GROMACS .gro file of C-alpha atoms in nm:
model
  449
    1MET     CA    1  -1.779   3.171  -2.574
    2LYS     CA    2  -1.730   2.867  -2.446
    3THR     CA    3  -2.071   2.657  -2.304
    4PHE     CA    4  -1.878   2.449  -1.952
    5ARG     CA    5  -1.939   2.109  -2.222
    6GLN     CA    6  -1.795   2.259  -2.453
    7ARG     CA    7  -1.475   2.292  -2.230
    8LEU     CA    8  -1.510   1.926  -2.121
    9ALA     CA    9  -1.455   1.792  -2.436
   10GLY     CA   10  -1.197   2.009  -2.467
   11LEU     CA   11  -0.967   1.875  -2.137
   12HIS     CA   12  -0.638   1.696  -2.222
   13SER     CA   13  -0.652   1.355  -2.248
   14ASP     CA   14  -0.450   1.292  -1.886
   15HIS     CA   15  -0.719   1.550  -1.704
   16LYS     CA   16  -0.963   1.295  -1.816
   17ARG     CA   17  -0.730   1.014  -1.729
   18ILE     CA   18  -0.682   1.177  -1.357
   19ALA     CA   19  -1.060   1.318  -1.372
   20GLN     CA   20  -1.235   0.970  -1.459
   21GLY     CA   21  -0.937   0.740  -1.182
   22ALA     CA   22  -1.052   0.981  -0.884
   23MET     CA   23  -1.404   0.949  -0.983
   24ARG     CA   24  -1.394   0.588  -0.975
   25VAL     CA   25  -1.150   0.628  -0.676
   26ALA     CA   26  -1.389   0.801  -0.517
   27PHE     CA   27  -1.674   0.567  -0.548
   28PHE     CA   28  -1.473   0.271  -0.453
   29LEU     CA   29  -1.437   0.549  -0.064
   30LEU     CA   30  -1.737   0.589   0.020
   31LEU     CA   31  -1.880   0.258  -0.027
   32GLY     CA   32  -1.604   0.157   0.136
   33LYS     CA   33  -1.609   0.494   0.424
   34ALA     CA   34  -1.989   0.405   0.491
   35ALA     CA   35  -1.920  -0.010   0.604
   36GLY     CA   36  -1.671   0.202   0.805
   37ALA     CA   37  -1.849   0.463   0.937
   38PHE     CA   38  -2.174   0.145   0.973
   39LYS     CA   39  -1.867  -0.056   1.195
   40GLU     CA   40  -1.774   0.271   1.401
   41MET     CA   41  -2.157   0.282   1.459
   42ALA     CA   42  -2.153  -0.040   1.529
   43VAL     CA   43  -1.905  -0.049   1.807
   44ALA     CA   44  -2.004   0.289   1.975
   45TYR     CA   45  -2.292   0.100   1.993
   46ARG     CA   46  -2.198  -0.173   2.196
   47TYR     CA   47  -1.855  -0.059   2.387
   48GLY     CA   48  -1.918   0.342   2.387
   49VAL     CA   49  -1.643   0.574   2.550
   50SER     CA   50  -1.455   0.181   2.698
   51ASP     CA   51  -1.120   0.077   2.782
   52ALA     CA   52  -1.207  -0.165   2.465
   53VAL     CA   53  -1.218   0.095   2.261
   54ASP     CA   54  -0.895   0.310   2.402
   55ALA     CA   55  -0.746  -0.046   2.400
   56TYR     CA   56  -0.872  -0.107   2.027
   57GLN     CA   57  -0.800   0.242   1.953
   58PHE     CA   58  -0.400   0.187   2.039
   59THR     CA   59  -0.292  -0.114   1.951
   60MET     CA   60  -0.488  -0.027   1.592
   61VAL     CA   61  -0.257   0.234   1.563
   62MET     CA   62   0.083   0.104   1.736
   63ALA     CA   63   0.084  -0.215   1.577
   64ASN     CA   64  -0.038  -0.085   1.207
   65TRP     CA   65   0.209   0.190   1.149
   66LEU     CA   66   0.545  -0.016   1.037
   67PRO     CA   67   0.371  -0.161   0.851
   68VAL     CA   68   0.152   0.087   0.721
   69THR     CA   69   0.507   0.264   0.687
   70ILE     CA   70   0.652   0.042   0.417
   71VAL     CA   71   0.326  -0.056   0.197
   72GLY     CA   72   0.339   0.386   0.211
   73ALA     CA   73   0.693   0.367   0.089
   74LEU     CA   74   0.720   0.082  -0.137
   75SER     CA   75   0.346   0.219  -0.312
   76VAL     CA   76   0.539   0.590  -0.394
   77VAL     CA   77   0.804   0.366  -0.547
   78LEU     CA   78   0.697   0.131  -0.698
   79ILE     CA   79   0.438   0.226  -0.881
   80PRO     CA   80   0.624   0.395  -1.131
   81VAL     CA   81   0.907   0.115  -1.176
   82LEU     CA   82   0.535  -0.162  -1.244
   83VAL     CA   83   0.417   0.075  -1.527
   84ARG     CA   84   0.755   0.065  -1.639
   85THR     CA   85   0.770  -0.212  -1.642
   86ARG     CA   86   0.455  -0.267  -1.832
   87ARG     CA   87   0.649  -0.198  -2.101
   88GLU     CA   88   0.927  -0.539  -2.074
   89ASP     CA   89   0.862  -0.810  -2.216
   90ARG     CA   90   0.709  -1.102  -2.033
   91ALA     CA   91   0.971  -1.281  -1.837
   92ALA     CA   92   1.133  -1.014  -1.721
   93ARG     CA   93   0.813  -0.936  -1.561
   94ARG     CA   94   0.788  -1.252  -1.407
   95LEU     CA   95   1.109  -1.247  -1.301
   96PHE     CA   96   1.070  -0.927  -1.075
   97MET     CA   97   0.738  -0.963  -0.962
   98GLY     CA   98   0.745  -1.382  -0.814
   99GLU     CA   99   1.148  -1.230  -0.678
  100LEU     CA  100   0.880  -0.902  -0.465
  101GLN     CA  101   0.667  -1.176  -0.413
  102ALA     CA  102   0.972  -1.435  -0.198
  103TRP     CA  103   1.118  -1.148  -0.055
  104LEU     CA  104   0.760  -0.944   0.103
  105ILE     CA  105   0.740  -1.285   0.308
  106ALA     CA  106   1.023  -1.301   0.425
  107GLY     CA  107   1.035  -0.951   0.541
  108GLY     CA  108   0.606  -0.927   0.615
  109THR     CA  109   0.730  -1.298   0.815
  110VAL     CA  110   1.020  -1.117   1.025
  111LEU     CA  111   0.769  -0.845   1.117
  112ALA     CA  112   0.517  -1.017   1.234
  113VAL     CA  113   0.678  -1.220   1.549
  114GLY     CA  114   0.891  -0.948   1.627
  115THR     CA  115   0.545  -0.715   1.669
  116TYR     CA  116   0.394  -0.974   1.920
  117VAL     CA  117   0.818  -1.074   2.090
  118ALA     CA  118   0.811  -0.641   2.092
  119TRP     CA  119   0.473  -0.577   2.259
  120PRO     CA  120   0.505  -0.594   2.575
  121TRP     CA  121   0.771  -0.392   2.582
  122VAL     CA  122   0.503  -0.129   2.381
  123LEU     CA  123   0.260  -0.119   2.619
  124GLU     CA  124   0.511  -0.033   2.838
  125TRP     CA  125   0.687   0.254   2.760
  126ALA     CA  126   0.423   0.349   2.469
  127GLY     CA  127   0.067   0.293   2.710
  128MET     CA  128   0.158   0.320   2.995
  129GLY     CA  129  -0.115   0.597   3.053
  130LEU     CA  130  -0.382   0.384   2.994
  131PRO     CA  131  -0.551   0.224   3.247
  132GLU     CA  132  -0.423  -0.197   3.340
  133GLN     CA  133  -0.764  -0.382   3.180
  134ALA     CA  134  -0.751  -0.138   2.868
  135ARG     CA  135  -0.301  -0.250   2.833
  136ARG     CA  136  -0.386  -0.660   2.930
  137MET     CA  137  -0.676  -0.646   2.617
  138SER     CA  138  -0.482  -0.436   2.408
  139GLY     CA  139  -0.235  -0.790   2.504
  140GLU     CA  140  -0.497  -0.935   2.364
  141LEU     CA  141  -0.593  -0.832   2.021
  142MET     CA  142  -0.210  -0.891   1.948
  143PHE     CA  143  -0.359  -1.202   1.828
  144ALA     CA  144  -0.491  -1.075   1.570
  145PHE     CA  145  -0.259  -0.712   1.480
  146ALA     CA  146   0.120  -0.886   1.445
  147PRO     CA  147  -0.031  -1.170   1.200
  148ALA     CA  148  -0.236  -0.890   1.011
  149ALA     CA  149   0.175  -0.761   0.980
  150LEU     CA  150   0.281  -0.996   0.745
  151LEU     CA  151  -0.154  -0.934   0.529
  152THR     CA  152  -0.087  -0.572   0.520
  153LEU     CA  153   0.229  -0.612   0.292
  154MET     CA  154   0.092  -0.843   0.094
  155THR     CA  155  -0.225  -0.686   0.028
  156GLY     CA  156  -0.022  -0.350  -0.020
  157LEU     CA  157   0.175  -0.437  -0.345
  158SER     CA  158  -0.135  -0.601  -0.454
  159ALA     CA  159  -0.260  -0.284  -0.441
  160ALA     CA  160   0.005  -0.141  -0.625
  161ARG     CA  161  -0.008  -0.346  -0.912
  162LEU     CA  162  -0.318  -0.258  -0.967
  163ARG     CA  163  -0.307   0.109  -0.929
  164ALA     CA  164  -0.010   0.038  -1.182
  165HIS     CA  165  -0.233  -0.080  -1.433
  166GLU     CA  166  -0.497   0.250  -1.331
  167ARG     CA  167  -0.728  -0.013  -1.162
  168HIS     CA  168  -0.890   0.114  -0.815
  169ILE     CA  169  -1.111  -0.157  -0.682
  170ASN     CA  170  -0.804  -0.188  -0.431
  171THR     CA  171  -1.009   0.099  -0.265
  172LEU     CA  172  -1.291  -0.043  -0.260
  173LEU     CA  173  -1.183  -0.367  -0.050
  174ASP     CA  174  -0.955  -0.178   0.179
  175SER     CA  175  -1.376  -0.232   0.340
  176VAL     CA  176  -1.300  -0.553   0.446
  177PRO     CA  177  -1.169  -0.578   0.761
  178ALA     CA  178  -1.482  -0.284   0.871
  179ILE     CA  179  -1.717  -0.534   0.717
  180VAL     CA  180  -1.592  -0.867   0.890
  181ILE     CA  181  -1.628  -0.655   1.224
  182LEU     CA  182  -1.819  -0.472   1.161
  183ILE     CA  183  -2.118  -0.823   1.152
  184TRP     CA  184  -1.886  -0.954   1.414
  185VAL     CA  185  -1.881  -0.679   1.636
  186LEU     CA  186  -2.307  -0.717   1.588
  187LEU     CA  187  -2.365  -1.085   1.620
  188ALA     CA  188  -2.195  -1.071   1.905
  189ALA     CA  189  -2.415  -1.179   2.206
  190THR     CA  190  -2.129  -0.987   2.501
  191VAL     CA  191  -1.851  -0.716   2.434
  192ASN     CA  192  -1.745  -0.748   2.775
  193ASP     CA  193  -1.410  -0.858   2.540
  194VAL     CA  194  -1.261  -0.783   2.273
  195GLY     CA  195  -1.312  -1.084   2.169
  196PRO     CA  196  -1.532  -0.999   1.766
  197LEU     CA  197  -1.328  -0.681   1.674
  198MET     CA  198  -0.986  -0.989   1.734
  199TRP     CA  199  -1.148  -1.180   1.594
  200GLY     CA  200  -1.308  -0.972   1.285
  201THR     CA  201  -0.989  -0.823   1.264
  202LEU     CA  202  -0.794  -1.102   1.167
  203VAL     CA  203  -1.037  -1.267   0.924
  204GLY     CA  204  -1.116  -0.982   0.730
  205TYR     CA  205  -0.785  -0.953   0.696
  206MET     CA  206  -0.703  -1.227   0.538
  207ILE     CA  207  -1.053  -1.241   0.331
  208GLN     CA  208  -0.888  -0.899   0.150
  209SER     CA  209  -0.552  -1.004   0.099
  210ALA     CA  210  -0.685  -1.296  -0.031
  211TRP     CA  211  -0.920  -1.123  -0.292
  212LEU     CA  212  -0.683  -0.881  -0.431
  213LEU     CA  213  -0.457  -1.123  -0.471
  214TRP     CA  214  -0.666  -1.291  -0.650
  215LEU     CA  215  -0.795  -0.938  -0.886
  216ALA     CA  216  -0.428  -0.806  -0.893
  217ALA     CA  217  -0.312  -1.165  -1.117
  218ARG     CA  218  -0.545  -1.125  -1.351
  219ALA     CA  219  -0.485  -0.755  -1.363
  220ASP     CA  220  -0.123  -0.838  -1.449
  221GLY     CA  221  -0.179  -1.200  -1.602
  222MET     CA  222   0.123  -1.338  -1.408
  223TRP     CA  223   0.096  -1.502  -0.998
  224GLY     CA  224   0.478  -1.424  -0.982
  225ARG     CA  225   0.543  -1.763  -0.779
  226PRO     CA  226   0.765  -1.666  -0.542
  227ARG     CA  227   1.175  -1.638  -0.597
  228TRP     CA  228   1.406  -1.594  -0.307
  229SER     CA  229   1.662  -1.385  -0.531
  230LEU     CA  230   1.736  -1.034  -0.672
  231ASN     CA  231   1.831  -1.125  -1.050
  232ALA     CA  232   1.602  -0.862  -1.151
  233HIS     CA  233   1.697  -0.533  -1.338
  234GLN     CA  234   1.449  -0.338  -1.114
  235TRP     CA  235   1.643  -0.402  -0.766
  236PRO     CA  236   1.905  -0.164  -0.756
  237ASP     CA  237   1.713   0.135  -0.809
  238LEU     CA  238   1.436  -0.003  -0.682
  239VAL     CA  239   1.606  -0.024  -0.326
  240LYS     CA  240   1.806   0.318  -0.322
  241ALA     CA  241   1.503   0.481  -0.396
  242ALA     CA  242   1.271   0.344  -0.199
  243GLY     CA  243   1.498   0.365   0.091
  244ILE     CA  244   1.560   0.768   0.067
  245MET     CA  245   1.222   0.761   0.068
  246LEU     CA  246   1.142   0.520   0.414
  247VAL     CA  247   1.282   0.735   0.606
  248GLY     CA  248   1.045   0.978   0.544
  249GLN     CA  249   0.770   0.794   0.560
  250VAL     CA  250   0.913   0.662   0.881
  251ALA     CA  251   0.960   0.951   1.056
  252MET     CA  252   0.641   1.075   0.924
  253SER     CA  253   0.452   0.695   1.049
  254PHE     CA  254   0.562   0.839   1.352
  255VAL     CA  255   0.270   1.078   1.367
  256GLY     CA  256  -0.025   0.825   1.471
  257PRO     CA  257   0.191   0.716   1.726
  258ILE     CA  258   0.294   0.977   1.870
  259ASP     CA  259  -0.078   1.130   1.900
  260GLN     CA  260  -0.132   0.812   2.155
  261TYR     CA  261   0.132   0.788   2.309
  262THR     CA  262  -0.035   1.176   2.361
  263ALA     CA  263  -0.349   1.117   2.444
  264ALA     CA  264  -0.263   0.770   2.653
  265GLY     CA  265  -0.090   1.026   2.954
  266LEU     CA  266  -0.430   1.297   2.880
  267ASP     CA  267  -0.693   1.259   3.124
  268GLY     CA  268  -1.062   1.109   3.003
  269ASN     CA  269  -1.015   0.826   2.767
  270ALA     CA  270  -0.867   1.131   2.529
  271ASN     CA  271  -0.747   0.748   2.274
  272ALA     CA  272  -1.125   0.723   2.253
  273THR     CA  273  -1.197   1.048   2.222
  274LEU     CA  274  -0.938   1.156   1.896
  275GLY     CA  275  -1.001   0.788   1.778
  276TYR     CA  276  -1.378   0.825   1.713
  277ALA     CA  277  -1.275   1.197   1.591
  278SER     CA  278  -0.989   1.101   1.347
  279ARG     CA  279  -1.163   0.806   1.196
  280LEU     CA  280  -1.533   1.050   1.055
  281LEU     CA  281  -1.191   1.265   0.937
  282SER     CA  282  -1.021   0.974   0.765
  283LEU     CA  283  -1.423   0.980   0.529
  284LEU     CA  284  -1.336   1.298   0.467
  285LEU     CA  285  -0.970   1.280   0.314
  286GLY     CA  286  -1.000   0.946   0.179
  287VAL     CA  287  -1.320   1.097  -0.020
  288GLY     CA  288  -1.206   1.373  -0.133
  289ALA     CA  289  -0.820   1.439  -0.122
  290ALA     CA  290  -0.735   1.046  -0.163
  291SER     CA  291  -0.882   0.986  -0.525
  292VAL     CA  292  -0.768   1.206  -0.647
  293GLY     CA  293  -0.348   1.136  -0.493
  294ARG     CA  294  -0.399   0.755  -0.583
  295ALA     CA  295  -0.521   0.817  -0.956
  296ALA     CA  296  -0.312   1.118  -1.034
  297LEU     CA  297   0.024   0.886  -0.969
  298PRO     CA  298   0.004   0.620  -1.223
  299VAL     CA  299  -0.126   0.907  -1.478
  300LEU     CA  300   0.217   1.113  -1.419
  301ALA     CA  301   0.423   0.838  -1.370
  302ASP     CA  302   0.344   0.756  -1.757
  303ILE     CA  303   0.331   1.128  -1.853
  304GLN     CA  304   0.730   1.117  -1.735
  305ALA     CA  305   0.747   0.802  -1.896
  306ARG     CA  306   0.634   1.003  -2.194
  307GLY     CA  307   0.937   1.287  -2.157
  308ASP     CA  308   0.736   1.541  -2.076
  309GLN     CA  309   0.834   1.638  -1.761
  310HIS     CA  310   0.656   2.024  -1.801
  311ARG     CA  311   0.293   1.875  -1.891
  312ALA     CA  312   0.282   1.645  -1.553
  313ARG     CA  313   0.395   1.970  -1.315
  314ALA     CA  314   0.146   2.203  -1.475
  315THR     CA  315  -0.129   1.906  -1.445
  316ALA     CA  316   0.004   1.855  -1.100
  317LEU     CA  317  -0.017   2.190  -0.967
  318LYS     CA  318  -0.370   2.259  -1.156
  319TRP     CA  319  -0.461   2.014  -0.945
  320SER     CA  320  -0.385   2.088  -0.602
  321ALA     CA  321  -0.499   2.475  -0.603
  322LEU     CA  322  -0.848   2.279  -0.730
  323MET     CA  323  -0.798   2.102  -0.395
  324LEU     CA  324  -0.663   2.287  -0.224
  325LEU     CA  325  -1.055   2.546  -0.297
  326ALA     CA  326  -1.206   2.222  -0.254
  327GLY     CA  327  -1.075   2.114   0.075
  328ILE     CA  328  -1.127   2.506   0.194
  329GLY     CA  329  -1.497   2.481   0.165
  330VAL     CA  330  -1.500   2.064   0.307
  331VAL     CA  331  -1.353   2.292   0.577
  332LEU     CA  332  -1.772   2.564   0.587
  333ALA     CA  333  -1.961   2.278   0.629
  334GLY     CA  334  -1.791   2.104   0.827
  335TRP     CA  335  -1.737   2.300   1.153
  336VAL     CA  336  -2.119   2.325   1.091
  337LEU     CA  337  -2.253   1.997   1.096
  338ALA     CA  338  -1.939   1.832   1.339
  339PRO     CA  339  -2.143   1.780   1.641
  340TRP     CA  340  -2.469   1.582   1.367
  341GLY     CA  341  -2.279   1.405   1.210
  342VAL     CA  342  -2.144   1.266   1.536
  343ALA     CA  343  -2.439   1.213   1.689
  344LEU     CA  344  -2.560   1.079   1.351
  345LEU     CA  345  -2.305   0.799   1.305
  346PHE     CA  346  -2.236   0.748   1.735
  347GLU     CA  347  -2.552   0.882   1.963
  348ARG     CA  348  -2.644   0.612   1.999
  349GLY     CA  349  -2.632   0.231   2.357
  350GLU     CA  350  -2.317   0.381   2.556
  351PHE     CA  351  -2.221   0.685   2.335
  352THR     CA  352  -2.409   0.985   2.539
  353ALA     CA  353  -2.488   1.333   2.351
  354GLU     CA  354  -2.242   1.466   2.611
  355ASN     CA  355  -1.907   1.145   2.382
  356THR     CA  356  -2.121   1.414   2.110
  357LEU     CA  357  -2.020   1.737   2.207
  358GLN     CA  358  -1.689   1.612   2.270
  359VAL     CA  359  -1.565   1.464   1.946
  360ALA     CA  360  -1.741   1.704   1.742
  361HIS     CA  361  -1.507   1.962   1.926
  362VAL     CA  362  -1.222   1.736   1.768
  363LEU     CA  363  -1.301   1.692   1.493
  364ARG     CA  364  -1.351   2.105   1.507
  365TRP     CA  365  -0.962   2.178   1.499
  366GLY     CA  366  -0.940   1.867   1.269
  367LEU     CA  367  -1.079   1.990   1.021
  368LEU     CA  368  -0.839   2.320   0.927
  369GLN     CA  369  -0.639   2.049   0.752
  370MET     CA  370  -0.830   1.970   0.490
  371PRO     CA  371  -0.743   2.214   0.253
  372PHE     CA  372  -0.364   2.178   0.261
  373TYR     CA  373  -0.389   1.749   0.271
  374PHE     CA  374  -0.604   1.790  -0.071
  375GLY     CA  375  -0.367   2.046  -0.190
  376VAL     CA  376  -0.027   1.840  -0.110
  377LEU     CA  377  -0.142   1.438  -0.170
  378ILE     CA  378  -0.144   1.536  -0.590
  379LEU     CA  379   0.217   1.693  -0.524
  380VAL     CA  380   0.334   1.440  -0.311
  381GLN     CA  381   0.209   1.245  -0.659
  382LEU     CA  382   0.440   1.492  -0.887
  383LEU     CA  383   0.768   1.449  -0.707
  384ALA     CA  384   0.729   1.061  -0.711
  385SER     CA  385   0.688   1.085  -1.044
  386GLN     CA  386   0.991   1.249  -1.064
  387ASN     CA  387   1.174   1.049  -0.872
  388ARG     CA  388   1.250   1.323  -0.634
  389TYR     CA  389   1.259   1.161  -0.339
  390ARG     CA  390   1.502   1.255  -0.149
  391ILE     CA  391   1.274   1.664  -0.118
  392MET     CA  392   1.004   1.431   0.008
  393ALA     CA  393   1.182   1.215   0.257
  394ALA     CA  394   1.369   1.600   0.417
  395ILE     CA  395   1.000   1.686   0.445
  396ALA     CA  396   0.813   1.423   0.613
  397VAL     CA  397   1.120   1.476   0.867
  398ALA     CA  398   1.008   1.824   0.856
  399ASN     CA  399   0.646   1.783   0.953
  400PHE     CA  400   0.715   1.538   1.238
  401LEU     CA  401   0.973   1.808   1.378
  402MET     CA  402   0.634   2.026   1.362
  403LYS     CA  403   0.436   1.733   1.470
  404ALA     CA  404   0.659   1.691   1.772
  405LEU     CA  405   0.682   2.064   1.829
  406MET     CA  406   0.331   2.109   1.816
  407ASN     CA  407   0.176   1.801   1.978
  408TYR     CA  408   0.418   1.953   2.289
  409LEU     CA  409   0.246   2.286   2.310
  410TRP     CA  410  -0.093   2.260   2.234
  411ALA     CA  411  -0.201   1.852   2.356
  412PRO     CA  412  -0.229   1.993   2.751
  413VAL     CA  413  -0.375   2.325   2.657
  414MET     CA  414  -0.674   2.144   2.459
  415GLY     CA  415  -0.619   1.820   2.513
  416PRO     CA  416  -0.755   1.603   2.235
  417ALA     CA  417  -0.827   1.946   2.000
  418GLY     CA  418  -0.484   2.008   2.063
  419ILE     CA  419  -0.282   1.699   1.904
  420MET     CA  420  -0.607   1.742   1.595
  421LEU     CA  421  -0.378   2.136   1.575
  422ALA     CA  422  -0.076   2.019   1.530
  423THR     CA  423  -0.131   1.830   1.245
  424SER     CA  424  -0.340   2.047   1.046
  425ILE     CA  425  -0.049   2.351   1.102
  426MET     CA  426   0.171   2.019   0.973
  427TYR     CA  427   0.039   2.006   0.685
  428ALA     CA  428   0.000   2.420   0.642
  429SER     CA  429   0.401   2.435   0.657
  430SER     CA  430   0.423   2.068   0.459
  431TYR     CA  431   0.211   2.187   0.144
  432VAL     CA  432   0.392   2.512   0.128
  433CYS     CA  433   0.775   2.283   0.087
  434TYR     CA  434   0.538   2.157  -0.125
  435VAL     CA  435   0.428   2.408  -0.419
  436MET     CA  436   0.788   2.512  -0.306
  437VAL     CA  437   0.946   2.290  -0.470
  438ALA     CA  438   0.718   2.202  -0.723
  439LEU     CA  439   0.771   2.541  -0.840
  440ARG     CA  440   1.096   2.491  -0.945
  441PRO     CA  441   1.081   2.260  -1.276
  442VAL     CA  442   1.404   1.941  -1.271
  443ALA     CA  443   1.633   1.946  -1.554
  444GLY     CA  444   1.667   1.517  -1.590
  445ASN     CA  445   1.443   1.278  -1.399
  446ALA     CA  446   1.772   1.187  -1.157
  447PRO     CA  447   1.672   0.840  -0.961
  448SER     CA  448   1.732   1.035  -0.650
  449ARG     CA  449   1.701   1.351  -0.680
   0.00000   0.00000   0.00000
């Protein structure tokens, strides 16, 4: 009978690479999420459940959804390309990186200006349920969130470059905006407006983007001077794959805005209540599942590049089953500890015991997504490493349709808790779809299967 240490020593090197990467990511995520939790504690202490928090939550989700969507789609298709590019000569890598930097800067600038110009229409359409004071504050917050669109794209590229080298320090630096907001909110003499939130957001994004660019340049050994051309040989396959993936990412990206739109139509500062529960839930989602997911993609892409597709599939399925079981454990523990956790983080200052009960109730229904989110994330990385982007896009569109239907059915009945339940049902259906696809072997490695 083998001991645990012997079994651990006998693990395949690919499992060890994922586990080691996951531990590093989990450590960085834990530090980063702790910073985010302290930021939320400070915001709850100074602002409570108020119009300012409603405005901040609404603006953050609605203004970030498109740049975050683009980064999500680009990362999934770009990391496997960057892993393969590591085997090419330096001149080819420098050309591709320079062109990629240039077009992201151009696209990010257009996106930032377009977001700022279009914001009054966004408020009129999606924010019609917000109080007038919150709508005014949301307009002020756009001085920070519009330029953050460009900074988000640049940060996403730098993070992808680091992850392609299996370096995960970007996960820790995700907390930089939260730390700066924390400092700004605590040092503010008064919090009668959204000024501390606005300036903390803008400065935080600027520091994060510059820091990650420097780290990525060190990892690649090059800065990637911008070149506005399309001469690198990677562009045809990358653009095709990114276009397909963007369809799915855009569909999934509407989940956040549709939640904000649904919550804005509910009574009792539903946006703020949902926001507090969501940010506490993200702590568990990030530390648990994202650690493995972020560590798995470069490893699975490397296995695929070696031509060992069967090992990549078996490795991903084993990790998915393990994460599903871990998620069930998190749900059981989290259901019991939800009121205590909310009270520990938020219940002080303007955040009352009644607010604690409201947020804990919403959080419990959100916890039901844990096993399926944990399990599906590793399968997403598997299909991405196999270039099965069409299937991924189709599942993402189906997820959005399921989410929209469940919001319509449950939010009027359960309030913000119904929005969380709808998300849990969406991830459960997503997991079933991904398992069915992953169990089917791949005969080839077609770029757009």
